[in-house]
């Protein structure tokens, strides 16, 4: 982890409910330093871009070979040769650069990106990530760039709901789903709380509509506070 | 001897691809997908193929049609499962197709290694995951790596934007993707381009794939003119 | 945070280079040699340096002057001996300089590995020669390889032709050589360019070094204007 | 070795003396197939280019990052940014391409060049090459691209005099100088004879002013003929 946390004390926001998806995306965007090189994973992480101000100077990378990627293309802007990793047409702002797949993943694997934001099925307190496979025996395995993204950036942020639909926690002591990467996640942004994770375990930075005590009861991990 | 040859028909472009060949197929989604060459390969009839590509076909066309025609023994790719990959899904589930799932960056780097004469490389991607099971592991300077081997193609089928008579290639936007890497990793590289230009019309500073990596060029615009004329 | 910064003086360009740093220095002969940055490094005074470059200095200027000033502990290069490498020759013969000779392609590939996050790679170059002595050897698919490790730089000093405000770089002809590789292999990459252009004035298809690899840019043409003005 | 030899029988040219440097360069040029991708080493091998006709379609590679390299630059053509591996200014014909050092040596190491022509101190009958170091204890080692060139091309041609100034043969059973590459040379072009070398040993293809029998006497290796 290379980005320092601004907060000096764990904050409990108890005067509100859990974060909406949009609020969660805004929270992630808030924590991306000005001028960072960032890869936003497909799905929910993509929405973080909507909360990055034009003067943030953040440069987006897409693993299919572009740095300085623009927003989603609309109408006449749509060009089948210009897509993001989710195969959604995007735009080319001034100052962009194209490169081939080996160069693109060298950029990622070589640790040149500052932040990568990914979704997850599970994250462990030590930063293990499971986001590519549910482990269902009949599932067709498909990994795409997930494992490369997981180990490449200086900071890997996960954004997810803290609890699955069945109520089980997705921040766990040990992932039960097949791993995408080991000890690779540095922060977990959820609707209920923001956690730092890593070799020292999980630390609560901020909570939303839930106290640290409540979190402690519902999560099967040791929680620390700032 | 090895200079790029401009061919005039899709059939000529894919002539000689043998049964059992390993064929690298460019494209990420539809961007850079060599649709005309894939159709020609289906027509040509080579079977028992190993296909290396990022995906494993969508809908009923392109790679999916090649799979549906029963020509493919094995697929090496990063992301076979898509909302419309039903042809692949059925063949895989019924055990008619072998699958090797490779993280996308390893897929690219393993082909780059083949093209660059690297025997194997220690890669941090996938360490500790099911995709690294059975692979040799090593700790170097405190970081864990798995040993990955090159993927060499017999043939590469790729799409590009522009070719000159030397075989130098330009691509367009994110349709570049796997093309330049696959061109280096195959014994015979076959390219469909949208246009050919005269000698000296490509800026030597801007060449993405030097002609040495290109064996056969099919100009889609010339093909379209032929069709209009006939 | 990590966006490229345009600096206005050579001193600012090389500020902070610590004693004991590993510095990658671009250029093949004089083509692409970052002469202004090397002179600034001599002025700056960092010592006990490891220099990684194709050659080890010519005559009394550039790298040779850095060596002559006693700032270099070790040179990693492919070709130290030249007709006018007398500064290097004397220091080496008198035991004041450590030398690691690396085949030119391995020098490039080892830096590429550092930039690409590859832990080590099996390379066929040099097998069975004195330069492979003591290195791990392995036979893969009937061919012999030696295991080569990355060369990571703390700093890279390179020369390029053009930069834009994003830090994207263009090079000129064979002055490109090691520049793009070194830019990926150093924690801090410092570039002297002959010109800077506005945002959007570099064709995204033609970018050779994307701005993510560039930390500081010294525009030699702006420097020349300053000098004329002062 | 991938280029076949046209001759079906060893030819002894006894009506003439040894080849001049120029004739040797012409002989090498004769054997480079049309349209080949070729790297000519620095020094004598460079002169092979003078004997390649414009319609040979041969494309020259220089390891400092150019394919389709032109002839030596003269007068106003001289551009310090455009040099060959020997640091001699060259020209840029239409259809050239530039690339960086890692890409250039990947091209070489990956076996994409058809022919590389090199000078040598010694070559063994099995194709070992010694051309970078005399082994003198006080010599400063300097290898440049020699080892990469030696193992990279499909065919490595050596051009040299058959005998050193002291009369000792440079085609030997085993190199005594430090090696550049093992079993990498496929042909040895000398002023006295053209040899195929490799795993099966040395075969005389053609001689110049010397009979096979004389060669056999002066060389300490088993010689075969076609």
PDB file of N, CA and C in Angstrom, chain D residues 120-130 158 160 170-176 179 181-186 188 195-199 201-202 221:
ATOM      1  N   UNK D 120      34.957 -13.621 -37.240  1.00  0.00           N
ATOM      2  CA  UNK D 120      35.303 -14.565 -36.176  1.00  0.00           C
ATOM      3  C   UNK D 120      36.807 -14.646 -35.960  1.00  0.00           C
ATOM      4  N   UNK D 121      37.205 -14.955 -34.723  1.00  0.00           N
ATOM      5  CA  UNK D 121      38.581 -15.334 -34.429  1.00  0.00           C
ATOM      6  C   UNK D 121      38.760 -16.815 -34.733  1.00  0.00           C
ATOM      7  N   UNK D 122      37.757 -17.587 -34.331  1.00  0.00           N
ATOM      8  CA  UNK D 122      37.776 -19.044 -34.543  1.00  0.00           C
ATOM      9  C   UNK D 122      36.345 -19.548 -34.697  1.00  0.00           C
ATOM     10  N   UNK D 123      36.227 -20.612 -35.509  1.00  0.00           N
ATOM     11  CA  UNK D 123      34.965 -21.360 -35.582  1.00  0.00           C
ATOM     12  C   UNK D 123      35.323 -22.833 -35.464  1.00  0.00           C
ATOM     13  N   UNK D 124      34.515 -23.592 -34.717  1.00  0.00           N
ATOM     14  CA  UNK D 124      34.786 -25.034 -34.638  1.00  0.00           C
ATOM     15  C   UNK D 124      33.990 -25.769 -35.699  1.00  0.00           C
ATOM     16  N   UNK D 125      34.409 -26.975 -35.983  1.00  0.00           N
ATOM     17  CA  UNK D 125      33.737 -27.797 -37.005  1.00  0.00           C
ATOM     18  C   UNK D 125      32.281 -28.041 -36.657  1.00  0.00           C
ATOM     19  N   UNK D 126      31.951 -27.968 -35.372  1.00  0.00           N
ATOM     20  CA  UNK D 126      30.559 -28.169 -34.968  1.00  0.00           C
ATOM     21  C   UNK D 126      29.795 -26.850 -34.867  1.00  0.00           C
ATOM     22  N   UNK D 127      30.429 -25.767 -35.304  1.00  0.00           N
ATOM     23  CA  UNK D 127      29.711 -24.501 -35.371  1.00  0.00           C
ATOM     24  C   UNK D 127      29.841 -23.609 -34.155  1.00  0.00           C
ATOM     25  N   UNK D 128      30.723 -23.946 -33.213  1.00  0.00           N
ATOM     26  CA  UNK D 128      30.969 -23.018 -32.109  1.00  0.00           C
ATOM     27  C   UNK D 128      31.655 -21.773 -32.663  1.00  0.00           C
ATOM     28  N   UNK D 129      31.340 -20.639 -32.089  1.00  0.00           N
ATOM     29  CA  UNK D 129      31.884 -19.369 -32.561  1.00  0.00           C
ATOM     30  C   UNK D 129      32.665 -18.668 -31.453  1.00  0.00           C
ATOM     31  N   UNK D 130      33.847 -18.164 -31.803  1.00  0.00           N
ATOM     32  CA  UNK D 130      34.609 -17.306 -30.882  1.00  0.00           C
ATOM     33  C   UNK D 130      34.933 -16.029 -31.639  1.00  0.00           C
ATOM     34  N   UNK D 158      29.707 -17.129 -41.068  1.00  0.00           N
ATOM     35  CA  UNK D 158      30.921 -16.443 -40.639  1.00  0.00           C
ATOM     36  C   UNK D 158      31.751 -16.125 -41.867  1.00  0.00           C
ATOM     37  N   UNK D 160      35.691 -14.911 -42.740  1.00  0.00           N
ATOM     38  CA  UNK D 160      37.013 -14.665 -42.120  1.00  0.00           C
ATOM     39  C   UNK D 160      38.085 -15.219 -43.053  1.00  0.00           C
ATOM     40  N   UNK D 170      41.930 -21.066 -38.459  1.00  0.00           N
ATOM     41  CA  UNK D 170      40.877 -20.484 -37.617  1.00  0.00           C
ATOM     42  C   UNK D 170      39.623 -21.372 -37.617  1.00  0.00           C
ATOM     43  N   UNK D 171      39.584 -22.352 -38.497  1.00  0.00           N
ATOM     44  CA  UNK D 171      38.531 -23.379 -38.438  1.00  0.00           C
ATOM     45  C   UNK D 171      39.155 -24.556 -37.698  1.00  0.00           C
ATOM     46  N   UNK D 172      38.648 -24.846 -36.509  1.00  0.00           N
ATOM     47  CA  UNK D 172      39.341 -25.736 -35.573  1.00  0.00           C
ATOM     48  C   UNK D 172      38.418 -26.827 -35.055  1.00  0.00           C
ATOM     49  N   UNK D 173      39.015 -27.820 -34.404  1.00  0.00           N
ATOM     50  CA  UNK D 173      38.177 -28.873 -33.820  1.00  0.00           C
ATOM     51  C   UNK D 173      37.483 -28.347 -32.568  1.00  0.00           C
ATOM     52  N   UNK D 174      38.195 -27.508 -31.836  1.00  0.00           N
ATOM     53  CA  UNK D 174      37.582 -26.902 -30.653  1.00  0.00           C
ATOM     54  C   UNK D 174      38.172 -25.505 -30.464  1.00  0.00           C
ATOM     55  N   UNK D 175      37.339 -24.516 -30.224  1.00  0.00           N
ATOM     56  CA  UNK D 175      37.834 -23.153 -30.069  1.00  0.00           C
ATOM     57  C   UNK D 175      38.674 -23.036 -28.803  1.00  0.00           C
ATOM     58  N   UNK D 176      39.784 -22.331 -28.905  1.00  0.00           N
ATOM     59  CA  UNK D 176      40.596 -22.065 -27.715  1.00  0.00           C
ATOM     60  C   UNK D 176      40.305 -20.674 -27.152  1.00  0.00           C
ATOM     61  N   UNK D 179      34.183 -18.568 -25.961  1.00  0.00           N
ATOM     62  CA  UNK D 179      33.091 -18.720 -26.918  1.00  0.00           C
ATOM     63  C   UNK D 179      32.127 -17.531 -26.919  1.00  0.00           C
ATOM     64  N   UNK D 181      29.164 -18.321 -28.865  1.00  0.00           N
ATOM     65  CA  UNK D 181      27.965 -19.155 -28.948  1.00  0.00           C
ATOM     66  C   UNK D 181      28.361 -20.587 -29.266  1.00  0.00           C
ATOM     67  N   UNK D 182      27.509 -21.515 -28.888  1.00  0.00           N
ATOM     68  CA  UNK D 182      27.780 -22.939 -29.072  1.00  0.00           C
ATOM     69  C   UNK D 182      26.957 -23.475 -30.244  1.00  0.00           C
ATOM     70  N   UNK D 183      27.620 -24.099 -31.203  1.00  0.00           N
ATOM     71  CA  UNK D 183      26.916 -24.766 -32.304  1.00  0.00           C
ATOM     72  C   UNK D 183      26.000 -23.842 -33.085  1.00  0.00           C
ATOM     73  N   UNK D 184      26.359 -22.596 -33.192  1.00  0.00           N
ATOM     74  CA  UNK D 184      25.450 -21.613 -33.773  1.00  0.00           C
ATOM     75  C   UNK D 184      25.748 -21.288 -35.235  1.00  0.00           C
ATOM     76  N   UNK D 185      26.967 -21.552 -35.689  1.00  0.00           N
ATOM     77  CA  UNK D 185      27.358 -21.191 -37.056  1.00  0.00           C
ATOM     78  C   UNK D 185      26.930 -22.295 -38.021  1.00  0.00           C
ATOM     79  N   UNK D 186      26.380 -21.905 -39.172  1.00  0.00           N
ATOM     80  CA  UNK D 186      26.015 -22.924 -40.158  1.00  0.00           C
ATOM     81  C   UNK D 186      26.970 -22.933 -41.355  1.00  0.00           C
ATOM     82  N   UNK D 188      30.849 -21.259 -43.015  1.00  0.00           N
ATOM     83  CA  UNK D 188      32.060 -20.472 -42.831  1.00  0.00           C
ATOM     84  C   UNK D 188      32.616 -20.112 -44.202  1.00  0.00           C
ATOM     85  N   UNK D 195      32.781 -23.631 -46.176  1.00  0.00           N
ATOM     86  CA  UNK D 195      32.471 -24.835 -45.406  1.00  0.00           C
ATOM     87  C   UNK D 195      31.054 -24.767 -44.838  1.00  0.00           C
ATOM     88  N   UNK D 196      30.400 -25.923 -44.795  1.00  0.00           N
ATOM     89  CA  UNK D 196      29.230 -26.067 -43.937  1.00  0.00           C
ATOM     90  C   UNK D 196      29.737 -26.635 -42.623  1.00  0.00           C
ATOM     91  N   UNK D 197      29.245 -26.107 -41.504  1.00  0.00           N
ATOM     92  CA  UNK D 197      29.625 -26.674 -40.207  1.00  0.00           C
ATOM     93  C   UNK D 197      28.359 -26.955 -39.406  1.00  0.00           C
ATOM     94  N   UNK D 198      28.515 -27.796 -38.400  1.00  0.00           N
ATOM     95  CA  UNK D 198      27.348 -28.137 -37.578  1.00  0.00           C
ATOM     96  C   UNK D 198      27.570 -29.442 -36.843  1.00  0.00           C
ATOM     97  N   UNK D 199      26.479 -29.974 -36.320  1.00  0.00           N
ATOM     98  CA  UNK D 199      26.563 -31.181 -35.484  1.00  0.00           C
ATOM     99  C   UNK D 199      27.325 -32.309 -36.178  1.00  0.00           C
ATOM    100  N   UNK D 201      29.820 -31.982 -38.191  1.00  0.00           N
ATOM    101  CA  UNK D 201      31.189 -31.602 -38.532  1.00  0.00           C
ATOM    102  C   UNK D 201      31.239 -30.718 -39.756  1.00  0.00           C
ATOM    103  N   UNK D 202      32.447 -30.600 -40.341  1.00  0.00           N
ATOM    104  CA  UNK D 202      32.674 -29.653 -41.427  1.00  0.00           C
ATOM    105  C   UNK D 202      32.657 -30.335 -42.789  1.00  0.00           C
ATOM    106  N   UNK D 221      41.009 -30.896 -38.494  1.00  0.00           N
ATOM    107  CA  UNK D 221      39.645 -31.414 -38.314  1.00  0.00           C
ATOM    108  C   UNK D 221      39.366 -32.413 -39.419  1.00  0.00           C
TER     109      UNK D 221
END
